[in-house]
XYZ file of N, CA, C and O in Angstrom:
604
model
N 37.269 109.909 175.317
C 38.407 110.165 176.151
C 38.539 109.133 177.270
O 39.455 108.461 177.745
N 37.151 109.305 177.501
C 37.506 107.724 179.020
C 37.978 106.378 178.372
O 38.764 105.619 178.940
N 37.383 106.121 177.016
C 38.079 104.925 176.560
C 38.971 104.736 176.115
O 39.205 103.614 175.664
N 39.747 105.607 176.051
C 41.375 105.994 175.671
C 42.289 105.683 176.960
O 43.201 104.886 177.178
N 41.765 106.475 177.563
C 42.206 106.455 179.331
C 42.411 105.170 179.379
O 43.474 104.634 179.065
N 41.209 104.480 179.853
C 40.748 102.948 180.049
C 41.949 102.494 179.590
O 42.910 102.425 180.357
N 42.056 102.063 178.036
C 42.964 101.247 177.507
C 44.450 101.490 177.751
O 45.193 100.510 177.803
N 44.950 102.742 177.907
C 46.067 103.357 178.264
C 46.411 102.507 179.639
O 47.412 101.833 179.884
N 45.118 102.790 180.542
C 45.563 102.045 182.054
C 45.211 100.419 182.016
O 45.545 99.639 182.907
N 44.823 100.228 181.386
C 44.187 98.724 181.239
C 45.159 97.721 180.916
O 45.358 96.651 181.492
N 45.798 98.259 179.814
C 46.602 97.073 178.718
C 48.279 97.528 179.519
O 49.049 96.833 178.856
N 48.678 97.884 179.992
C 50.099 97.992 180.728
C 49.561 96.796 182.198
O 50.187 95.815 182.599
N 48.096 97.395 182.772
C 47.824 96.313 184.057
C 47.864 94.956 183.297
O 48.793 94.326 183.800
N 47.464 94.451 182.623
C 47.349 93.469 181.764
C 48.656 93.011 181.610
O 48.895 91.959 182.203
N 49.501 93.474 181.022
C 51.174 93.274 180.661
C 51.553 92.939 181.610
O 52.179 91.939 181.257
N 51.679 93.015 182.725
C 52.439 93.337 184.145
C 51.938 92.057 184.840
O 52.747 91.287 185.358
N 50.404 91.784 184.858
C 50.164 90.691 185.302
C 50.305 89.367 184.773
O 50.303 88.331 185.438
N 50.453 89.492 183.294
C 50.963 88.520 182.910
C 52.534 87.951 182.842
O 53.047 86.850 182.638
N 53.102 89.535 183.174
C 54.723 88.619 182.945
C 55.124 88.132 184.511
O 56.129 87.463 184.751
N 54.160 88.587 185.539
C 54.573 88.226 187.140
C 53.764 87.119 187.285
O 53.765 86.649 188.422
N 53.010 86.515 186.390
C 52.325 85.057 186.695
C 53.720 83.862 186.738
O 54.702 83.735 186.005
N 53.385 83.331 187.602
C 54.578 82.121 187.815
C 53.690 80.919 187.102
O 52.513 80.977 186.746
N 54.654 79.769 186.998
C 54.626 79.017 186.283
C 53.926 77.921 187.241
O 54.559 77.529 188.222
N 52.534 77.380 186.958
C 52.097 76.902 188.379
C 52.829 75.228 188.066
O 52.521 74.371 188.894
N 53.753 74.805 186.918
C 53.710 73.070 186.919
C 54.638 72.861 188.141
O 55.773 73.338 188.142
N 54.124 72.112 189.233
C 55.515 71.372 190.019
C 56.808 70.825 189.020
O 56.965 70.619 187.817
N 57.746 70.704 190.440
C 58.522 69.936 189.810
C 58.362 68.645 190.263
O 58.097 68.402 191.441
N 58.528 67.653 189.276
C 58.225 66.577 189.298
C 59.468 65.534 189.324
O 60.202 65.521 188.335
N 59.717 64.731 190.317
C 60.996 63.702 190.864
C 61.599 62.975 189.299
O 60.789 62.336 188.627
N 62.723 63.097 188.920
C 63.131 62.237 187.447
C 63.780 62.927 186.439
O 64.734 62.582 185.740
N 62.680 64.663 186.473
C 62.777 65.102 185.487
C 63.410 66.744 185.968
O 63.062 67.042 187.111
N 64.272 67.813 185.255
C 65.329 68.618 185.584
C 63.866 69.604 185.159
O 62.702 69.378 184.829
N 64.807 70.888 185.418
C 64.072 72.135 185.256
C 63.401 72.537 183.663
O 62.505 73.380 183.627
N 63.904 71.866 182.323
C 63.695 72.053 181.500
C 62.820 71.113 180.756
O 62.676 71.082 179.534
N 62.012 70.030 182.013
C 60.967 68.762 182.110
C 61.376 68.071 181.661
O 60.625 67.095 181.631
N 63.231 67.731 180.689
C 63.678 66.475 180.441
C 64.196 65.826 181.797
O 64.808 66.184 182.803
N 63.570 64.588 181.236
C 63.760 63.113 181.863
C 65.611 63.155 182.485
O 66.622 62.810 181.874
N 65.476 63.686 183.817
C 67.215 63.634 184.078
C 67.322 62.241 184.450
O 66.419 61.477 184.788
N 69.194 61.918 184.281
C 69.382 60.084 184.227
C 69.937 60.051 185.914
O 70.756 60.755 186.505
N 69.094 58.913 186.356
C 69.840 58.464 187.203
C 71.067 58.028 187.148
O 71.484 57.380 186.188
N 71.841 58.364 188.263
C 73.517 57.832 188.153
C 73.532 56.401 188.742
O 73.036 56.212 189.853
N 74.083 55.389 188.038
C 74.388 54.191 188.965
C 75.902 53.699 187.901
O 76.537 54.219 186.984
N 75.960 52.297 188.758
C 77.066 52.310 188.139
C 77.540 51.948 187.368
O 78.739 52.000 187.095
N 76.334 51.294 186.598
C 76.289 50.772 185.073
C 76.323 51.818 184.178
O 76.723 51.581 183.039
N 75.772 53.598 184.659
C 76.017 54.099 183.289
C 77.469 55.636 183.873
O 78.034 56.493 183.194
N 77.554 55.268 185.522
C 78.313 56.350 186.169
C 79.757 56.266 186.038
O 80.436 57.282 185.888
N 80.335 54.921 186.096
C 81.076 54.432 186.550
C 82.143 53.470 185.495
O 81.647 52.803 184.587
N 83.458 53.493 185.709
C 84.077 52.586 184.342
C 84.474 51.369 185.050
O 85.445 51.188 185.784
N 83.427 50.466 184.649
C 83.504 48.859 185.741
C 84.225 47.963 185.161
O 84.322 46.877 185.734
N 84.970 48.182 183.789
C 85.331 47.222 182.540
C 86.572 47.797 183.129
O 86.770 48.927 183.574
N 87.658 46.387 182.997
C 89.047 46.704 183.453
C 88.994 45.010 184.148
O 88.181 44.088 184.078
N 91.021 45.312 185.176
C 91.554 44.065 185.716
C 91.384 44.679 187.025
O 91.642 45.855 187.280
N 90.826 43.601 188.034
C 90.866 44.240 189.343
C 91.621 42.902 189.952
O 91.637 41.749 189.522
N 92.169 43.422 190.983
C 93.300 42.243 191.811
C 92.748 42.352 193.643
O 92.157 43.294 194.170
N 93.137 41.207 194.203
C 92.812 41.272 195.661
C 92.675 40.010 196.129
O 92.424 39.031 195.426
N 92.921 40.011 197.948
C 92.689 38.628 198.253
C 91.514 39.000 199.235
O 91.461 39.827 200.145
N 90.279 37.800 198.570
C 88.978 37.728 199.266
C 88.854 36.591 199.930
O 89.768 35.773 199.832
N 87.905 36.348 200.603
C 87.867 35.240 201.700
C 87.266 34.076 200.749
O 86.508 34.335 199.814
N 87.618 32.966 201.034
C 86.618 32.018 200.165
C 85.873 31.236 201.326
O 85.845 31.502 202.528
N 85.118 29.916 200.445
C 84.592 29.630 201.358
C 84.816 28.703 203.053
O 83.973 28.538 203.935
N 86.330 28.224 203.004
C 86.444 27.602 203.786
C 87.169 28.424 204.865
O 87.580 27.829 205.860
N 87.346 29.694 204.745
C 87.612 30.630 205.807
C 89.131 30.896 205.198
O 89.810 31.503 206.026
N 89.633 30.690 204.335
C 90.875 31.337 204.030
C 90.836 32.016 203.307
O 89.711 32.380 202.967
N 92.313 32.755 202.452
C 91.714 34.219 201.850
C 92.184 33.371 200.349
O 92.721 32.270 200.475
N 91.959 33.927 198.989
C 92.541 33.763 197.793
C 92.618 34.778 197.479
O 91.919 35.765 197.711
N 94.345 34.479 196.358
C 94.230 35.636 195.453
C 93.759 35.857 194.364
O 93.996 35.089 193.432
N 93.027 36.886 194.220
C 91.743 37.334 192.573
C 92.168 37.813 192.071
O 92.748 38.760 192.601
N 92.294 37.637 190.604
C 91.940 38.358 189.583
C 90.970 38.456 188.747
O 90.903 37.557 187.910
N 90.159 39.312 188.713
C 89.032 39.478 187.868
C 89.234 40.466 186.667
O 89.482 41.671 186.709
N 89.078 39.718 185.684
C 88.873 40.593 184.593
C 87.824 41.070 183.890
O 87.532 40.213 183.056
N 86.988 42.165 183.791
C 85.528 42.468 183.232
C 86.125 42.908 181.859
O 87.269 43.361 181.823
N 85.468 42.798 180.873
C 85.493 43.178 179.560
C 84.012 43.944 179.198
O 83.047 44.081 179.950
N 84.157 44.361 177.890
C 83.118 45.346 177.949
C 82.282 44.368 177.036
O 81.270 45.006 176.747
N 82.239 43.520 176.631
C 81.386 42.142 175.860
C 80.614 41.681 176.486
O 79.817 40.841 176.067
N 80.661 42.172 177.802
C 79.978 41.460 178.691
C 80.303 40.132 179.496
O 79.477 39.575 180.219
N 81.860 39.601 179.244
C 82.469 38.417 179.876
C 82.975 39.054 180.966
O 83.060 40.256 181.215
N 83.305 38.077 181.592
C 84.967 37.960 182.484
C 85.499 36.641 182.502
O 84.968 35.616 182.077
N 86.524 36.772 183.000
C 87.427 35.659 184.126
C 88.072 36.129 184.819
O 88.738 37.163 184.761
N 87.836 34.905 186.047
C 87.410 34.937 187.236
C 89.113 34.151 187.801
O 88.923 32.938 187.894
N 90.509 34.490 188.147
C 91.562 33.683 188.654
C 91.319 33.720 190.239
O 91.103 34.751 190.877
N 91.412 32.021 190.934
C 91.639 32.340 192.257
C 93.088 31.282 191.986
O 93.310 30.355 191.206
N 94.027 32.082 193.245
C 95.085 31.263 193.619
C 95.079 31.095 195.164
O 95.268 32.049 195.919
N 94.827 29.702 195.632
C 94.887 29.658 197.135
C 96.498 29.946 198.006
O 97.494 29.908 197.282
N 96.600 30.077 198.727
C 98.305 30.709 199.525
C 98.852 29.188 199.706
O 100.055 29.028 199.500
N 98.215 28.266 200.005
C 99.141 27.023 200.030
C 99.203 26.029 198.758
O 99.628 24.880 198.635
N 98.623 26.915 197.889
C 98.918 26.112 196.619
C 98.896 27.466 195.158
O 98.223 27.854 194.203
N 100.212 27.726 195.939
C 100.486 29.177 194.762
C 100.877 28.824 193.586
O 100.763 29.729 192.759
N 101.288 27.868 193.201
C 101.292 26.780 192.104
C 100.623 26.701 190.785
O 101.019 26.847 189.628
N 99.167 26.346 191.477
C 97.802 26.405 191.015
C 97.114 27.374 190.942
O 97.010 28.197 191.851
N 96.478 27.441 189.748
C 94.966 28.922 189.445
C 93.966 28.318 189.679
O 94.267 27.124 189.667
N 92.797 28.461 189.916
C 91.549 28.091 189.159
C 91.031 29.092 188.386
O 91.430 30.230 188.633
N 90.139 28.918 187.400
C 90.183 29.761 186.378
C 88.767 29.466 185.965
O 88.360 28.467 185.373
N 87.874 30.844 186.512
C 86.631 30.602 185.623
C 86.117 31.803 184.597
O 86.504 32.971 184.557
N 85.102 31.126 183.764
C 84.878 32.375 182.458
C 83.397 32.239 182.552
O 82.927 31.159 182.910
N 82.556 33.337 182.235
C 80.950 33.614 181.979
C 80.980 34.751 181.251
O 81.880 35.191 180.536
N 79.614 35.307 181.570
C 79.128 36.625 181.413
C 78.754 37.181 182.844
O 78.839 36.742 183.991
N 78.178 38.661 182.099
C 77.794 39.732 183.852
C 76.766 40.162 183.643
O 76.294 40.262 182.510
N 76.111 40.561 184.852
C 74.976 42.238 184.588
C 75.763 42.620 185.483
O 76.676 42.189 186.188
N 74.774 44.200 185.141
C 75.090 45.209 186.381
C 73.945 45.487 186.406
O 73.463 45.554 185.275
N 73.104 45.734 187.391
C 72.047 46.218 187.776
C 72.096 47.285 188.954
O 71.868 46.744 190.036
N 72.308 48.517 189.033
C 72.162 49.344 190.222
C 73.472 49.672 190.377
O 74.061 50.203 189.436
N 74.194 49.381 191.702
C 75.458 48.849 191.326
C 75.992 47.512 192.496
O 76.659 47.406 193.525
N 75.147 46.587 191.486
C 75.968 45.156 192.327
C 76.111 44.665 190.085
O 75.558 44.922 189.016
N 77.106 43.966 190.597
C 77.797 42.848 189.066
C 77.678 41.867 189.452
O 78.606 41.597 190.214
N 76.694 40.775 189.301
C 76.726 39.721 188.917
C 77.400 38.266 187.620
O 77.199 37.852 186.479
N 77.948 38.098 188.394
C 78.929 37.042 187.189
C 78.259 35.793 187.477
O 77.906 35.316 188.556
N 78.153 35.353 186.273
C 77.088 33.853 186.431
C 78.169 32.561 185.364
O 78.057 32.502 184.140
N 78.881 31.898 185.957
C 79.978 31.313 184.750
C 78.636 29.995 184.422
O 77.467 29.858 184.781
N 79.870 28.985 183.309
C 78.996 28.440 182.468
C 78.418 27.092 183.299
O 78.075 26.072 182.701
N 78.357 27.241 184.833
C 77.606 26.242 185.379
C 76.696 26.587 186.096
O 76.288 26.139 187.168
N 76.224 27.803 185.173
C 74.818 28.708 186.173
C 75.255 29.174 187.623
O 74.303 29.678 188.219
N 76.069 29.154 188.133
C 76.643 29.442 189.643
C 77.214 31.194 189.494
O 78.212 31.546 188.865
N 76.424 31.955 190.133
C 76.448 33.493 190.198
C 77.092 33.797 191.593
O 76.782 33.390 192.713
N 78.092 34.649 191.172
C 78.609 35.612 192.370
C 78.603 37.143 192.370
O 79.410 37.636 191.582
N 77.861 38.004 193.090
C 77.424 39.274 193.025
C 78.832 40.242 193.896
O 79.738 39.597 194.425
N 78.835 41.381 193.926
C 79.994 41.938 193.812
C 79.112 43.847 193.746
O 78.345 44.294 192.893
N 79.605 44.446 194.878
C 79.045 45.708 194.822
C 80.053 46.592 193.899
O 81.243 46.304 194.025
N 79.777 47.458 193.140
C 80.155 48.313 192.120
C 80.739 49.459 192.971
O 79.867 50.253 193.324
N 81.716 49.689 193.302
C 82.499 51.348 193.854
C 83.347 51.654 192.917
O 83.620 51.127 191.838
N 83.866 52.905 193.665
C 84.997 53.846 193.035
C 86.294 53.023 192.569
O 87.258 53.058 193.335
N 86.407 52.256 191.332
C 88.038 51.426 191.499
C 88.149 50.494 192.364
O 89.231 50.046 192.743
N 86.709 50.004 192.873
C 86.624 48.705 193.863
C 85.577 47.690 193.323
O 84.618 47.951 192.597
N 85.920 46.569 193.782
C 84.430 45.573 193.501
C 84.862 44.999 195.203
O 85.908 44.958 195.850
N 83.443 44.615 195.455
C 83.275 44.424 196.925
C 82.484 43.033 196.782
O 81.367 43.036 196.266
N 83.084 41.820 197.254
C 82.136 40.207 197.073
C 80.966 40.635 198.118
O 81.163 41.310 199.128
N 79.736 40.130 197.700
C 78.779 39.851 198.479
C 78.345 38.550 198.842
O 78.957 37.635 198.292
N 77.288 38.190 199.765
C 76.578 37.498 200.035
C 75.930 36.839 199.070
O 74.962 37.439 198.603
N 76.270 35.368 198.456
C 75.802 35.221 196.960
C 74.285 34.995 197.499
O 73.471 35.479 196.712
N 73.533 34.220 198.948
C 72.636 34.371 198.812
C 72.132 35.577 198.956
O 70.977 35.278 199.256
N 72.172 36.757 198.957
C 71.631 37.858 199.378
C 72.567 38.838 198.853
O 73.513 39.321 199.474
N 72.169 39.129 197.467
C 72.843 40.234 197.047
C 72.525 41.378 197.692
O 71.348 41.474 198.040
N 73.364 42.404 197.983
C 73.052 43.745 198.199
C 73.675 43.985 199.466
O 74.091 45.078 199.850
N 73.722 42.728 200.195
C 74.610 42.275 201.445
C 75.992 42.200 201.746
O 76.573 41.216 201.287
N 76.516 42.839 202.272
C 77.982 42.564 202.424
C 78.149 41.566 203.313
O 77.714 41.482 204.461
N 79.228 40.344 202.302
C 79.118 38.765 202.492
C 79.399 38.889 204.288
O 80.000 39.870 204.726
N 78.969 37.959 205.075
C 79.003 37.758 206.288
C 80.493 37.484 207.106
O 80.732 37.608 208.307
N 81.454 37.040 205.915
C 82.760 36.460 206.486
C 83.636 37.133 206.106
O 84.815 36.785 206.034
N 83.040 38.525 205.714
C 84.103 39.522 205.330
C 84.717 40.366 206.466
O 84.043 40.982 207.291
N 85.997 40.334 206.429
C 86.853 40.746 207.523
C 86.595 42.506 207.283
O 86.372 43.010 206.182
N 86.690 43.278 208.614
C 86.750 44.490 208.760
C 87.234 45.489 208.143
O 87.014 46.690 207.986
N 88.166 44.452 207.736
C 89.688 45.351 207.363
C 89.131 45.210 206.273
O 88.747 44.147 205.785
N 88.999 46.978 205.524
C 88.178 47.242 204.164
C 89.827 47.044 202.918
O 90.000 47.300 201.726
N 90.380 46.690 203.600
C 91.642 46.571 202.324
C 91.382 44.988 201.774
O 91.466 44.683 200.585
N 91.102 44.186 202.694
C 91.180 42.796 202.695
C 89.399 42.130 202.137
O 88.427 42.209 202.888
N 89.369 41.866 201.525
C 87.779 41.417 200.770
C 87.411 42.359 199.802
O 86.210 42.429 199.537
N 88.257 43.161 199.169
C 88.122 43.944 197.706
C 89.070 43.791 197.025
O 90.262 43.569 197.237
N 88.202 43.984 195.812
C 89.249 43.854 194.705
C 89.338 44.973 194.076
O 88.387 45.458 193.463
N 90.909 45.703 194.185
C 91.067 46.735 193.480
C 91.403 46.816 192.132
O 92.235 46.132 191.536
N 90.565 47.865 191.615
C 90.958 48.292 189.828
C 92.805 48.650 189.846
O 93.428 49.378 190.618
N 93.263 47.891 188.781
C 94.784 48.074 188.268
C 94.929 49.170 187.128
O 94.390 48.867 186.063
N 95.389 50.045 187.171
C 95.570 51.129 185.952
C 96.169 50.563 184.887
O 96.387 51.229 183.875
């Protein structure tokens, strides 16, 4: 009879403590509640960076040009500047890109790279020596030194 008892009270304590045991694994930085590997967002896989973006950015002799950049999803672009006193004239360059994080690097076919921060329907010129930098001669005015995405 006592070992009847026993097991009667035993194996329900047993049950009970096992379904109120918590789960001792941390959570661990990367990975979601179900331990798959969650993706970081950037803007190579967040973001639709392929398209025509238009704008006038500063160049280097302190005046502004007008851009057109075109990204393709091949991994090219070209690159139109038109200066304001010679609306006449394009210059016209072609390469390839990365994206890393979210800056785009365009490197045309004379090895010469210009980096460019990745936003919402914006590309933003940077500091070619110092990517990640917003270029030094960029005017305040956030309308003026981006190039906006065209629908």
């Amino acid at each position: 009879m006592k070992k009847i008892l026993l097991i009667i009270i035993v194996i329900p304590v047993l049950i009970a403590l096992s379904a109120c045991s918590h789960n001792s694994r941390r959570d661990v930085p990367g990975e979601d509640n179900r331990g798959e590997t969650a993706e970081i967002h950037t803007a190579e896989n967040s973001l639709d960076y392929t398209g025509i973006y238009k704008g006038t950015i500063p160049a280097a002799g302190g005046e502004s040009t007008y851009t057109t950049l075109r990204i393709r999803k091949n991994n090219t672009y070209v690159l139109q500047h038109r200066y304001p006193d010679h609306p006449d004239q394009t210059f016209e360059e072609k390469g390839e890109y990365t994206v890393q994080g979210n800056i785009l690097t365009l490197t045309n076919s004379r090895n010469i790279s210009h980096h460019y921060q990745i936003g919402e329907n914006f590309l933003r010129p940077l500091d070619n020596n110092q990517p990640g930098n917003q270029a030094s001669n960029q005017p305040p005015n956030p309308l003026k030194g981006e190039l906006i995405k065209q629908p």
